[in-house]
Short mmCIF file of C-alpha atoms in Angstrom, two decimals:
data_model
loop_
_atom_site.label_atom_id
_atom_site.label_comp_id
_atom_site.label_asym_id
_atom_site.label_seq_id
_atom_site.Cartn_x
_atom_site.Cartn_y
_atom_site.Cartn_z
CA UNK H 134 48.06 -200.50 92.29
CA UNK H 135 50.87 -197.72 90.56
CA UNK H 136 50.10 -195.33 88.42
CA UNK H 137 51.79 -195.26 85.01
CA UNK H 138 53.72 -192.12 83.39
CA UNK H 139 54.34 -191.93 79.76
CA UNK H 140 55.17 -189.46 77.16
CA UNK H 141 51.71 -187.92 75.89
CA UNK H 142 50.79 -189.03 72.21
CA UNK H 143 52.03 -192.22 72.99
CA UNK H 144 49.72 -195.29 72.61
CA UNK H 145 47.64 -194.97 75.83
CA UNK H 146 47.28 -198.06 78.40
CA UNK H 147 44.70 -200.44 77.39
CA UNK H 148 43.81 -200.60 80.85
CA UNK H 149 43.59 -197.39 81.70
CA UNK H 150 40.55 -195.05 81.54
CA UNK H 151 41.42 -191.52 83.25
CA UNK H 152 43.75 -189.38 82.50
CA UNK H 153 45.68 -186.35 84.66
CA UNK H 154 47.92 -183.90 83.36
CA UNK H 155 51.10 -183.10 85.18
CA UNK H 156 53.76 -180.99 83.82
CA UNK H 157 56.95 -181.42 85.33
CA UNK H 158 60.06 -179.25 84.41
CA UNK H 159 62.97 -181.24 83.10
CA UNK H 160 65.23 -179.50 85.36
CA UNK H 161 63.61 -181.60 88.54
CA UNK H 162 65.46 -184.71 87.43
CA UNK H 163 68.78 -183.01 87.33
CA UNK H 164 67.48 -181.40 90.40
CA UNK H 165 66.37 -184.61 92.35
CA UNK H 166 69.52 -186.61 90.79
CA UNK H 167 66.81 -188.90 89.78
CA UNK H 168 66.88 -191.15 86.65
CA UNK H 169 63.53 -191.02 83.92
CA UNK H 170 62.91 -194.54 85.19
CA UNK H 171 62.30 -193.44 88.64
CA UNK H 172 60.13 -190.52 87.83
CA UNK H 173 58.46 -193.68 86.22
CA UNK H 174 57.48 -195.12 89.60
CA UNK H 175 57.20 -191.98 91.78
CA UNK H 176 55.37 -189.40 89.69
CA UNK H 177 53.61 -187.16 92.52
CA UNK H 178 56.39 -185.18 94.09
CA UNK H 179 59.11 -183.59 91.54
CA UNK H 180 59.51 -179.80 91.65
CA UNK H 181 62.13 -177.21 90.82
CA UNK H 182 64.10 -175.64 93.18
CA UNK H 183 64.66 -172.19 90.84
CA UNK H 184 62.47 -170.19 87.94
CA UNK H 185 63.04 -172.17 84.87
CA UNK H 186 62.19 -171.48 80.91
CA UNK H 187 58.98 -172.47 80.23
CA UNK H 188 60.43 -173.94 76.79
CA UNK H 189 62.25 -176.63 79.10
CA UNK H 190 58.60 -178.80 79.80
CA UNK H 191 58.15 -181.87 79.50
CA UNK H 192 54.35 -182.68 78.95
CA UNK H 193 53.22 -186.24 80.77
CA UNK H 194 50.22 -187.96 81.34
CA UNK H 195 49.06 -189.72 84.38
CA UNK H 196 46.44 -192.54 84.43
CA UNK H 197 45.07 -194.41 87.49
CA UNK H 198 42.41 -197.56 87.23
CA UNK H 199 40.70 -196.78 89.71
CA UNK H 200 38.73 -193.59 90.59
CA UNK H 201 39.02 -193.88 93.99
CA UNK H 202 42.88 -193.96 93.58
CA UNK H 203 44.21 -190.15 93.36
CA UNK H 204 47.17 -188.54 91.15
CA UNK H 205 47.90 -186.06 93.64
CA UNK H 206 50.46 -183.84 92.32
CA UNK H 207 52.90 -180.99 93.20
CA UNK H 208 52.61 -177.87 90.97
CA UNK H 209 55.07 -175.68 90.96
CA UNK H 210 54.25 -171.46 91.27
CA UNK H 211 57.09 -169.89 88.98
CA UNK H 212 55.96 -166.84 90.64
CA UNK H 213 56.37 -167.17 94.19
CA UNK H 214 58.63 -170.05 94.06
CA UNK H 215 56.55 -171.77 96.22
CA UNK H 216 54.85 -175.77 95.79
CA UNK H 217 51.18 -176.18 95.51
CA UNK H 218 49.64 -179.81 96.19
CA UNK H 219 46.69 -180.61 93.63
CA UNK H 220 44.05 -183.44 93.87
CA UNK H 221 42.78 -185.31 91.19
CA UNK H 222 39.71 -187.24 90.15
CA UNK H 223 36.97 -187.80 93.40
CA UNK H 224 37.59 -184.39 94.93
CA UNK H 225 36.95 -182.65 91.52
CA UNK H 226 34.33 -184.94 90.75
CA UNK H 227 32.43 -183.94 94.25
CA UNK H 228 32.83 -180.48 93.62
CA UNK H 229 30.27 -180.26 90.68
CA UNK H 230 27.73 -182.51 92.12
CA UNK H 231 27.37 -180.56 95.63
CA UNK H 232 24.67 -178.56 97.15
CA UNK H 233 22.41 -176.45 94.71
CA UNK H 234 20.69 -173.14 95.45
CA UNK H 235 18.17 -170.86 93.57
CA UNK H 236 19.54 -168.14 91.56
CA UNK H 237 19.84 -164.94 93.75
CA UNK H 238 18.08 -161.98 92.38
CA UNK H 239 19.40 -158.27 93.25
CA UNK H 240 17.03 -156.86 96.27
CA UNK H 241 19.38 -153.70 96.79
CA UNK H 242 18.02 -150.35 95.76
CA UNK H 243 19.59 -147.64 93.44
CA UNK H 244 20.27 -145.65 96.28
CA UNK H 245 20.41 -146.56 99.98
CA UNK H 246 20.02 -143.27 102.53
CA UNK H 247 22.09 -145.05 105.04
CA UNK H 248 24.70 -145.89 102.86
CA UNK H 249 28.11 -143.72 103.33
CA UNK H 250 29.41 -143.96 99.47
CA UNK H 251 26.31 -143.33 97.74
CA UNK H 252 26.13 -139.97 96.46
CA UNK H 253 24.73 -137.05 98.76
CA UNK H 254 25.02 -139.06 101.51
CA UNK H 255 26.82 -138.37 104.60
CA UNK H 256 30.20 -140.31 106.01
CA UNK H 257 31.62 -141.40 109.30
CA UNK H 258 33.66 -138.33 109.79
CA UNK H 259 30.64 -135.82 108.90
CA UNK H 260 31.77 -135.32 105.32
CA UNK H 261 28.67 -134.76 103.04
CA UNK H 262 29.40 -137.00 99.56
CA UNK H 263 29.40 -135.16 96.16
CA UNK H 264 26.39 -135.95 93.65
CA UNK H 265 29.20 -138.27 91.42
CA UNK H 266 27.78 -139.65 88.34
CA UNK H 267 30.95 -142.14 88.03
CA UNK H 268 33.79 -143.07 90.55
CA UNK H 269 34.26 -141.18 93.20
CA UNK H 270 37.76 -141.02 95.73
CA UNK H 271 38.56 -140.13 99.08
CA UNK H 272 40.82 -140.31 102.00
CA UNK H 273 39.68 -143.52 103.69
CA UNK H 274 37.48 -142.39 107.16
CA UNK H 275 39.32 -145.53 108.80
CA UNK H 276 42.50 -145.83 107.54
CA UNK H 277 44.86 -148.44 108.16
CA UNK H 278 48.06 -146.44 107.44
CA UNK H 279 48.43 -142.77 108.00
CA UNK H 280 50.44 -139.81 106.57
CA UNK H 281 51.00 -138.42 110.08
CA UNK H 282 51.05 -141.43 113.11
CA UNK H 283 53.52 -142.43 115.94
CA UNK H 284 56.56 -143.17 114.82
CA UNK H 285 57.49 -147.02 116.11
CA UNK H 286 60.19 -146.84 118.87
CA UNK H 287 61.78 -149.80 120.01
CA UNK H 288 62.98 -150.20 123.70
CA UNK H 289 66.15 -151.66 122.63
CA UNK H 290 67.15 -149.45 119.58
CA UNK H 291 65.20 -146.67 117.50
CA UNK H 292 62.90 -148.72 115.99
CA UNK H 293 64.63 -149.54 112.38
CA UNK H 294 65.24 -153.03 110.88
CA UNK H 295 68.77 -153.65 112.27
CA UNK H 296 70.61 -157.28 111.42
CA UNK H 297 73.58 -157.97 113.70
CA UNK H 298 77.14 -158.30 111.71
CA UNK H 299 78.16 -161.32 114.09
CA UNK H 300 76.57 -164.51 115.42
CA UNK H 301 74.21 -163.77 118.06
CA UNK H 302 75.58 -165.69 120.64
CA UNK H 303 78.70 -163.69 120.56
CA UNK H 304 76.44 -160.29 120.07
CA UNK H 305 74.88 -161.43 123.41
CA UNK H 306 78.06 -161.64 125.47
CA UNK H 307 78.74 -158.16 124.70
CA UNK H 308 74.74 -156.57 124.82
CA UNK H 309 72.26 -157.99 126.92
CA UNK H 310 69.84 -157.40 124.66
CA UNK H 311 71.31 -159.20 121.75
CA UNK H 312 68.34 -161.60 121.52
CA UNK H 313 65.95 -158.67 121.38
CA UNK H 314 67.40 -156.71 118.52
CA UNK H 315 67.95 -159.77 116.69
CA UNK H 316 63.99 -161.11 117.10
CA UNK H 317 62.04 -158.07 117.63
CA UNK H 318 62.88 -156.38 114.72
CA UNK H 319 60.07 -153.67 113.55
CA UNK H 320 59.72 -150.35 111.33
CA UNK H 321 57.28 -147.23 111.02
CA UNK H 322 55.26 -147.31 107.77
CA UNK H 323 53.28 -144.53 107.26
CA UNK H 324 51.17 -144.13 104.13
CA UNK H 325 47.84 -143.22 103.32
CA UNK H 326 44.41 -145.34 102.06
CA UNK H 327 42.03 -144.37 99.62
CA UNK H 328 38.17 -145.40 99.00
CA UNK H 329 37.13 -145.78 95.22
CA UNK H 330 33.54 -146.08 94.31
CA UNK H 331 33.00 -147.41 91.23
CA UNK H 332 29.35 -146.72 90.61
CA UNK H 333 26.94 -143.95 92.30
CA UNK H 334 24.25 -146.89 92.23
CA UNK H 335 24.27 -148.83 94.84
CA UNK H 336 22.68 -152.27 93.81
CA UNK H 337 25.38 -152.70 90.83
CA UNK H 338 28.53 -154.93 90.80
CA UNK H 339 31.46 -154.75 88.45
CA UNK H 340 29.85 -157.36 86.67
CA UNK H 341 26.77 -155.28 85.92
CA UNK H 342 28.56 -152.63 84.58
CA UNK H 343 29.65 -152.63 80.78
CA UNK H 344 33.28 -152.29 79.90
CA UNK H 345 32.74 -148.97 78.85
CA UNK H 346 31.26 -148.03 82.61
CA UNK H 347 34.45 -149.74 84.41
CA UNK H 348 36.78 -147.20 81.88
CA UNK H 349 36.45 -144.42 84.60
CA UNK H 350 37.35 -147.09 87.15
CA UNK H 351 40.68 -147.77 85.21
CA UNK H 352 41.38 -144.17 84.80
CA UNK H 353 40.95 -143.46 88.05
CA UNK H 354 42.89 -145.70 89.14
CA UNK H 355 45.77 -144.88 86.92
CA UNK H 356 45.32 -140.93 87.81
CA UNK H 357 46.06 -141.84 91.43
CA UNK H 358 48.90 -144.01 90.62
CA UNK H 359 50.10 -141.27 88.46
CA UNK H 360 49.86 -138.63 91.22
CA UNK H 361 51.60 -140.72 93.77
CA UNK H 362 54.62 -141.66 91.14
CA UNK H 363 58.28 -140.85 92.32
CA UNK H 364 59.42 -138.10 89.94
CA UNK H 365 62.80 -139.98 89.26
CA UNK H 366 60.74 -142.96 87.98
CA UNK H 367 61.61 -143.85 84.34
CA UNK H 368 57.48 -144.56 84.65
CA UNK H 369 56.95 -140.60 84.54
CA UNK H 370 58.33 -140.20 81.01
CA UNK H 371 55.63 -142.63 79.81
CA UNK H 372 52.37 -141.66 82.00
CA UNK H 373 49.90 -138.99 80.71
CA UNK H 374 48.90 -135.25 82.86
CA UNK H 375 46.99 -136.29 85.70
CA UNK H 376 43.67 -135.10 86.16
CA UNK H 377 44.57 -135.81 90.02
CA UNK H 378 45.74 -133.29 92.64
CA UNK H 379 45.73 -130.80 93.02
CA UNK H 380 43.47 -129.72 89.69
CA UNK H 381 40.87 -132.04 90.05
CA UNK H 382 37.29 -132.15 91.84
CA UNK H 383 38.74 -134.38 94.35
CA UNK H 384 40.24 -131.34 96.58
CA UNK H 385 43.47 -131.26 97.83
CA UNK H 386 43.25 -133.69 100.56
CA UNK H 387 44.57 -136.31 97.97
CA UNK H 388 47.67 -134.98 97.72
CA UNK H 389 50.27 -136.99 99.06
CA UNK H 390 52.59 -135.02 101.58
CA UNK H 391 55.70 -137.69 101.10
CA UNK H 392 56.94 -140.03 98.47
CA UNK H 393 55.78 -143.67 98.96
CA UNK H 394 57.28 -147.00 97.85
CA UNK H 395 54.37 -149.04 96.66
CA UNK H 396 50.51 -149.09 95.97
CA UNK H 397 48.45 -151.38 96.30
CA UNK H 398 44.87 -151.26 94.33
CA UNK H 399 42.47 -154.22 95.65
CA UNK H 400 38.54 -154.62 95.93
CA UNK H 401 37.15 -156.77 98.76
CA UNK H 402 33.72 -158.09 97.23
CA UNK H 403 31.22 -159.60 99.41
CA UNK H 404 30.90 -160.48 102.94
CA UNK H 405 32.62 -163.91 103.24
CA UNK H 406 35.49 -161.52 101.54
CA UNK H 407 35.14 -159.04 104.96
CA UNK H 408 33.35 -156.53 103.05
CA UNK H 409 31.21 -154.32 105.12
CA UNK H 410 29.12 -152.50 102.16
CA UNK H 411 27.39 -153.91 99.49
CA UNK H 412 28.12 -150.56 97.41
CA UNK H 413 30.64 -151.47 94.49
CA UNK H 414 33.60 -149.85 96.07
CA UNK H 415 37.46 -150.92 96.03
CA UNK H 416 40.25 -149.94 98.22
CA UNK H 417 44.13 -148.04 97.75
CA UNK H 418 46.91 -148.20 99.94
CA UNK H 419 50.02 -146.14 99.74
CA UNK H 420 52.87 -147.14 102.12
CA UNK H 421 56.42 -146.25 102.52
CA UNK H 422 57.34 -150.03 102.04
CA UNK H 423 57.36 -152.62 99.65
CA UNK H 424 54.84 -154.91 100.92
CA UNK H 425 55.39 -158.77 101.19
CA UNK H 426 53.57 -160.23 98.08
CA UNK H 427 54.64 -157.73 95.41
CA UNK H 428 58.34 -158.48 96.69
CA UNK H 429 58.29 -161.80 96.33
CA UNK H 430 56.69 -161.65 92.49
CA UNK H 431 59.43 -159.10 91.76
CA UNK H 432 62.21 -161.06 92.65
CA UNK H 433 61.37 -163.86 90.64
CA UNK H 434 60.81 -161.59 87.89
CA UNK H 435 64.09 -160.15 88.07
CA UNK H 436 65.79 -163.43 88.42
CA UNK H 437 63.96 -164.80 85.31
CA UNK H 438 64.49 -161.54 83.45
CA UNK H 439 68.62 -161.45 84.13
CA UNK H 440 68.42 -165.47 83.56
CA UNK H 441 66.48 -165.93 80.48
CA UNK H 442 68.48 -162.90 78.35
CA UNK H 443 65.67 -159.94 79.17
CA UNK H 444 62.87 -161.75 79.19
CA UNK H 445 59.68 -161.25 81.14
CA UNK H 446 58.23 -164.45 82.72
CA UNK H 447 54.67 -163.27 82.24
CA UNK H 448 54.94 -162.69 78.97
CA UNK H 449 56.60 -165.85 78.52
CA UNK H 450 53.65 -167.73 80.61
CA UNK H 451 51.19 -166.20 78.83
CA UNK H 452 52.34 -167.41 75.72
CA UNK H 453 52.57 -170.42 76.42
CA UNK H 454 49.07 -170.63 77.69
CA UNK H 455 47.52 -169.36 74.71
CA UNK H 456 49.34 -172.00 72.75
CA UNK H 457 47.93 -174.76 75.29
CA UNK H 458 45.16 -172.96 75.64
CA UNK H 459 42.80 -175.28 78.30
CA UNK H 460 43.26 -172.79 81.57
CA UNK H 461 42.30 -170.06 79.25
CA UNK H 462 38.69 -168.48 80.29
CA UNK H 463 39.28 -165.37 78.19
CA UNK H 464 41.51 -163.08 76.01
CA UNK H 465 41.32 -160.39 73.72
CA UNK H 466 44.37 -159.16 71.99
CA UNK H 467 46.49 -157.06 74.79
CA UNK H 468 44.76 -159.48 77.96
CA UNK H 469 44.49 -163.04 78.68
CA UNK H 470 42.33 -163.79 81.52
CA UNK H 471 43.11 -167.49 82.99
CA UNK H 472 43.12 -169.96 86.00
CA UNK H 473 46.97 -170.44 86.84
CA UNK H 474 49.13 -173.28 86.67
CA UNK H 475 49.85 -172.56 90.71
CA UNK H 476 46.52 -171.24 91.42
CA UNK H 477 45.21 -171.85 95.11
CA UNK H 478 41.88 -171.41 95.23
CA UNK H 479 39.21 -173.11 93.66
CA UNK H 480 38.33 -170.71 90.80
CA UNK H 481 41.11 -168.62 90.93
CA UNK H 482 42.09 -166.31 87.72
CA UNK H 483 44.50 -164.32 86.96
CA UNK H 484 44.95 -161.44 84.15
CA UNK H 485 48.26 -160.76 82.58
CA UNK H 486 49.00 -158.14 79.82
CA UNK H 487 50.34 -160.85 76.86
CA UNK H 488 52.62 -157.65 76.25
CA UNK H 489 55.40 -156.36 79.04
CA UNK H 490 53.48 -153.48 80.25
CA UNK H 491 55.29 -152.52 83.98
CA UNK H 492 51.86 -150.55 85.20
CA UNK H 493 48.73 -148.62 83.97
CA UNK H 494 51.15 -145.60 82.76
CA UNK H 495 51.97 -148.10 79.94
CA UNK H 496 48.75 -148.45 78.94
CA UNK H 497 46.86 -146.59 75.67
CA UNK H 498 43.29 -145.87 75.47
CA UNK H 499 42.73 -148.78 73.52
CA UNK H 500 44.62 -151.31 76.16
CA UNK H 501 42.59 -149.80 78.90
CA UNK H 502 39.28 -150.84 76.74
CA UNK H 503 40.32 -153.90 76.34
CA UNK H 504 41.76 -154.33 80.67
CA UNK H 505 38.05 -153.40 81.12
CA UNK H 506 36.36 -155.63 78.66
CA UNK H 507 37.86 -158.86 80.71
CA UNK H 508 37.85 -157.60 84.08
CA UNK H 509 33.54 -157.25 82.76
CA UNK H 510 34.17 -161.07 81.51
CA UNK H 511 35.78 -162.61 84.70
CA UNK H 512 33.50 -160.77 86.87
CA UNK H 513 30.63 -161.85 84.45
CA UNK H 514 31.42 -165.22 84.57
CA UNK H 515 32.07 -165.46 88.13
CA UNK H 516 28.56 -164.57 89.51
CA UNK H 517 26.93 -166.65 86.68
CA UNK H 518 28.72 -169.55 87.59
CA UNK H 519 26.42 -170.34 90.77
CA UNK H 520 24.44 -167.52 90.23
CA UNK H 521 24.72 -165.59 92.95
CA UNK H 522 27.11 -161.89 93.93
CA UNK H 523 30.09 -163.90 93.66
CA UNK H 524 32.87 -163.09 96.83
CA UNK H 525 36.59 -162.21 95.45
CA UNK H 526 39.35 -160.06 96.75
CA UNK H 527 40.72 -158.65 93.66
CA UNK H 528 44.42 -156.98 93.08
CA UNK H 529 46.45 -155.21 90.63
CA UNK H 530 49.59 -155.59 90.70
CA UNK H 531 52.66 -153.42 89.08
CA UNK H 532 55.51 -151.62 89.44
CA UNK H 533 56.69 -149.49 92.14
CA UNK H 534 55.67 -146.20 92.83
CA UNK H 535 59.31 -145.72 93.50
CA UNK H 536 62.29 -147.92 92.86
CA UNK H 537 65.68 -148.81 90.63
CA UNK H 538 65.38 -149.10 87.11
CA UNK H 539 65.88 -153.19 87.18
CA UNK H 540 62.77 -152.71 89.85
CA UNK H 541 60.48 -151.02 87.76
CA UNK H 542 61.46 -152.40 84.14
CA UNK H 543 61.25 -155.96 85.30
CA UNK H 544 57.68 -155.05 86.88
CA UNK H 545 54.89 -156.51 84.94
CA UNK H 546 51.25 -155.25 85.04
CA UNK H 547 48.86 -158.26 86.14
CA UNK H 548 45.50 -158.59 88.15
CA UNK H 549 44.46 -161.50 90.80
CA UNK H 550 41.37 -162.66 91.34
CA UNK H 551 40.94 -164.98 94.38
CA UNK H 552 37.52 -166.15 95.32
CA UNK H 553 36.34 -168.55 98.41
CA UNK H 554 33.23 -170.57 96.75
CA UNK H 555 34.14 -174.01 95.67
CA UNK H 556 30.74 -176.00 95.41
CA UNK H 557 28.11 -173.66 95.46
CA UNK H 558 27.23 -170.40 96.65
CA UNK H 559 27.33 -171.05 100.37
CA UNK H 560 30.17 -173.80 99.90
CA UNK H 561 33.28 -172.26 100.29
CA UNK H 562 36.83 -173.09 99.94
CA UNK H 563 38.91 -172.97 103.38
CA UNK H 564 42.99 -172.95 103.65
CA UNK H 565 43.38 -174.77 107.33
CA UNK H 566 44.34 -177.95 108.70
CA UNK H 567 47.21 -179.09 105.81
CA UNK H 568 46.97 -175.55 104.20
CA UNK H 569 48.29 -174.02 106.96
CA UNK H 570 50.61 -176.18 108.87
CA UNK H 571 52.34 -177.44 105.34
CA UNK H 572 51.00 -176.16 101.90
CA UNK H 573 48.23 -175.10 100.07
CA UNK H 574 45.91 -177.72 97.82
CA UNK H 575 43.15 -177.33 95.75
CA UNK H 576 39.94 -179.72 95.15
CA UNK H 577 40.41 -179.27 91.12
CA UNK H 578 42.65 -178.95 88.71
CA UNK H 579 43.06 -175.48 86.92
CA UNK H 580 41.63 -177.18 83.58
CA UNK H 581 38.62 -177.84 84.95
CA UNK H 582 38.13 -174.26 86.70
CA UNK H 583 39.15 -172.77 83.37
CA UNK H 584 36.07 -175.05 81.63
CA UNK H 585 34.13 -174.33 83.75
CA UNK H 586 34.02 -170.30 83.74
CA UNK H 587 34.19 -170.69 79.71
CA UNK H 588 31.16 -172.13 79.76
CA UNK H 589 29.58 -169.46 81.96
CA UNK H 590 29.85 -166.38 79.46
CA UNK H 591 26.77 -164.17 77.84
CA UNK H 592 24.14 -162.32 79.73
CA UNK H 593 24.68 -162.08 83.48
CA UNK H 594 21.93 -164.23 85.42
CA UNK H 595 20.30 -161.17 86.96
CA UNK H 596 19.77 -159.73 83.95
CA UNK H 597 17.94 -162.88 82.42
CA UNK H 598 15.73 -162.88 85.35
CA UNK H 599 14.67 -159.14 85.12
CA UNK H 600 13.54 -160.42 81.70
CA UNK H 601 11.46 -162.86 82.94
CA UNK H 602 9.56 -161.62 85.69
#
């Protein structure tokens, strides 16, 4: 059995009874040196090598006979630049008729005594918590990165990234320890970590709280970006006075004592997400370097924006999935909220300013109402989709704190959501085996997640059963 490839709104197969989307980008066939009529017979495994226009896609259709015979597809991450391998019918099909559980009712109190964020209470290093009626910040007790730590020092050489300006196996006949400076390469980061509550009640999630409750969480979290901004960035002319340091209620003690290179604002939900405390908290971490993830998004969106004639590729992207709209699960007119093209994980969303905003700085008052009306939607929909406290880690991510100007004006504000459950709400999602040794998949299309969550708007679950007991 083959599957068969045509142009969509072409007559369909009479044969045929499923369909599967795949969008290639015309540039693979250049890319491959492969003819239409070969794409014909070997649908599954075209991608592009480089960032390409969205306006150059080519929309196909797949169809298979059988269910049990799989359209299993390479998607392409614009992004990262990186392949994703996608399943089709049976493993999407399986995920919706797994195991069901009860609806999980809340059975935290308002206020737990043993509880370090809640207000009053006291924290790890003896610090007695303020009676906060919003969010609340400090210096994380257990920080991963510090303002003041041992600087690294290498045995070989003082510790700084060093590449060697000749083949190695030349470097090594005149240093023995040519093979060590060229492999154990290492650098001190120092930086400083921040705890956020975003509620003083303890038993509430950010999808019990109304958009205008998660406001003070977004200006919070813009104040400390603020503070921490470079005073050459071109992002300074554009952000507001600070409320943070050193005027604030928040002391001193969050004033950073040297200018970092990136920061990273992230919230850890749930316990299958490593969170230790049910209190609705998130996390901040300053560090002197540009960490891994945010460098790889930037230098696609630099690439895109020098190749495409200024352009911003989320803008672009988010265009064109409003026009398509089937991944959308929810917009509003300065945020679309949707599962990605690329996406790895089951439900995985992703919010993108349908304007080229670089970072919160950019934002007005009204922009921020509307960032917190669908973060309240996603988060909404996510814990009424099995009904339970629905596990995510959760990242903005934006310009650097410091940087060039092509750095920060190619920056473009977004948010990830990625969440583990993928059946139920004790069937997770795990990347091993194939994930890890050659590339990630996922058990459903992006179309499907998307339908999904859009179904799963209105009243949160817990809500509906406080009305009915």
């Amino acid at each position: 059995m083959r599957d068969d490839v045509w142009l969509r709104g072409s007559t369909p197969h009479p044969t045929r009874s499923r369909n599967f989307e795949l969008f290639l980008d015309c540039s693979c066939y250049r890319a491959a040196g492969l003819r239409n009529n070969h794409a014909r017979t070997y649908p599954q495994r075209y991608i592009a090598p480089e960032v390409q226009s969205s306006s150059r896609q080519l929309d196909l259709s797949i169809t298979s006979s059988h269910e049990t015979a799989l359209a299993v597809s390479l998607f392409y991450n614009s992004g990262k630049c990186t392949t994703l391998l996608v399943y089709g019918l049976i493993r999407c099909r399986g995920t919706y008729r797994g195991q069901q559980e009860a609806a999980t009712p809340t059975t935290l109190p308002v206020h737990d005594p043993s509880c370090y964020l809640c207000p009053g209470n006291k924290r790890a290093a003896g610090d007695i918590n303020p009676q906060y009626n919003n969010t609340f910040v400090f210096v994380n007790d257990y920080s991963a990165v510090k303002e003041d730590q041992a600087e690294y020092k290498s045995k070989d050489k003082d510790g700084s990234m060093w590449k060697p300006a000749m083949p190695y196996h030349k470097l090594c006949l005149l240093i023995g320890s040519g093979l060590s400076l060229l492999f154990l390469q290492a650098e001190s980061v120092t930086g400083k970590c921040y705890v956020v509550t975003f509620s003083p009640s303890h038993n509430l999630t950010l999808a019990d709280l109304a958009p205008s409750e998660i406001i003070p969480v977004i200006n919070t979290w813009t104040d400390l970006y603020t503070a921490h901004l470079s005073p050459s960035s071109p992002l300074v002319k554009a952000a507001a006075p600070t409320t943070l340091p050193p005027s604030s209620d928040h002391g001193s003690t969050l004033r950073p004592n040297a200018q970092y290179r990136y920061m990273q604002i992230f919230e850890n939900k749930g316990a299958a997400m490593g969170c230790s405390n049910p209190h609705p908290h998130g996390q901040i971490w300053t560090t002197t370097s540009l960490p891994e993830e945010p460098t790889i998004e930037l230098e696609q969106f630099k690439k895109y924006h020098q190749e495409q004639g200024g352009c911003h590729m989320l803008e672009d992207y988010a265009k064109l999935e409003v026009e398509k709209e089937e991944r959308l699960v929810y917009k509003n007119s300065a945020f679309v909220a949707l599962c990605p093209w690329w996406g790895t994980w089951p439900f995985e969303v992703l919010i993108i300013a349908r304007q080229h905003r670089r970072a919160l700085t950019d934002f007005s008052p009204n922009e921020k109402e509307q960032l917190a009306e669908v973060i309240a939607e996603v988060t909404r929909r996510y814990d009424n989709l099995f009904e339970t406290q629905f596990p995510y880690s959760m990242g903005l991510h934006q310009a650097p704190l410091e940087g060039d100007h092509l750095e920060i004006e190619c920056s473009y504000f977004h948010v990830h959501f990625y969440p583990p459950l993928l059946r139920s709400a004790t069937v997770r999602k795990f990347l091993v085996g194939y994930e890890m040794m050659a590339e990630p998949q996922r058990d459903i299309t992006p179309e499907q997640a998307a339908e999904r969550l859009r179904g799963c708007g209105g009243v949160l679950y817990r809500k509906k059963m406080e009305e009915q007991r």
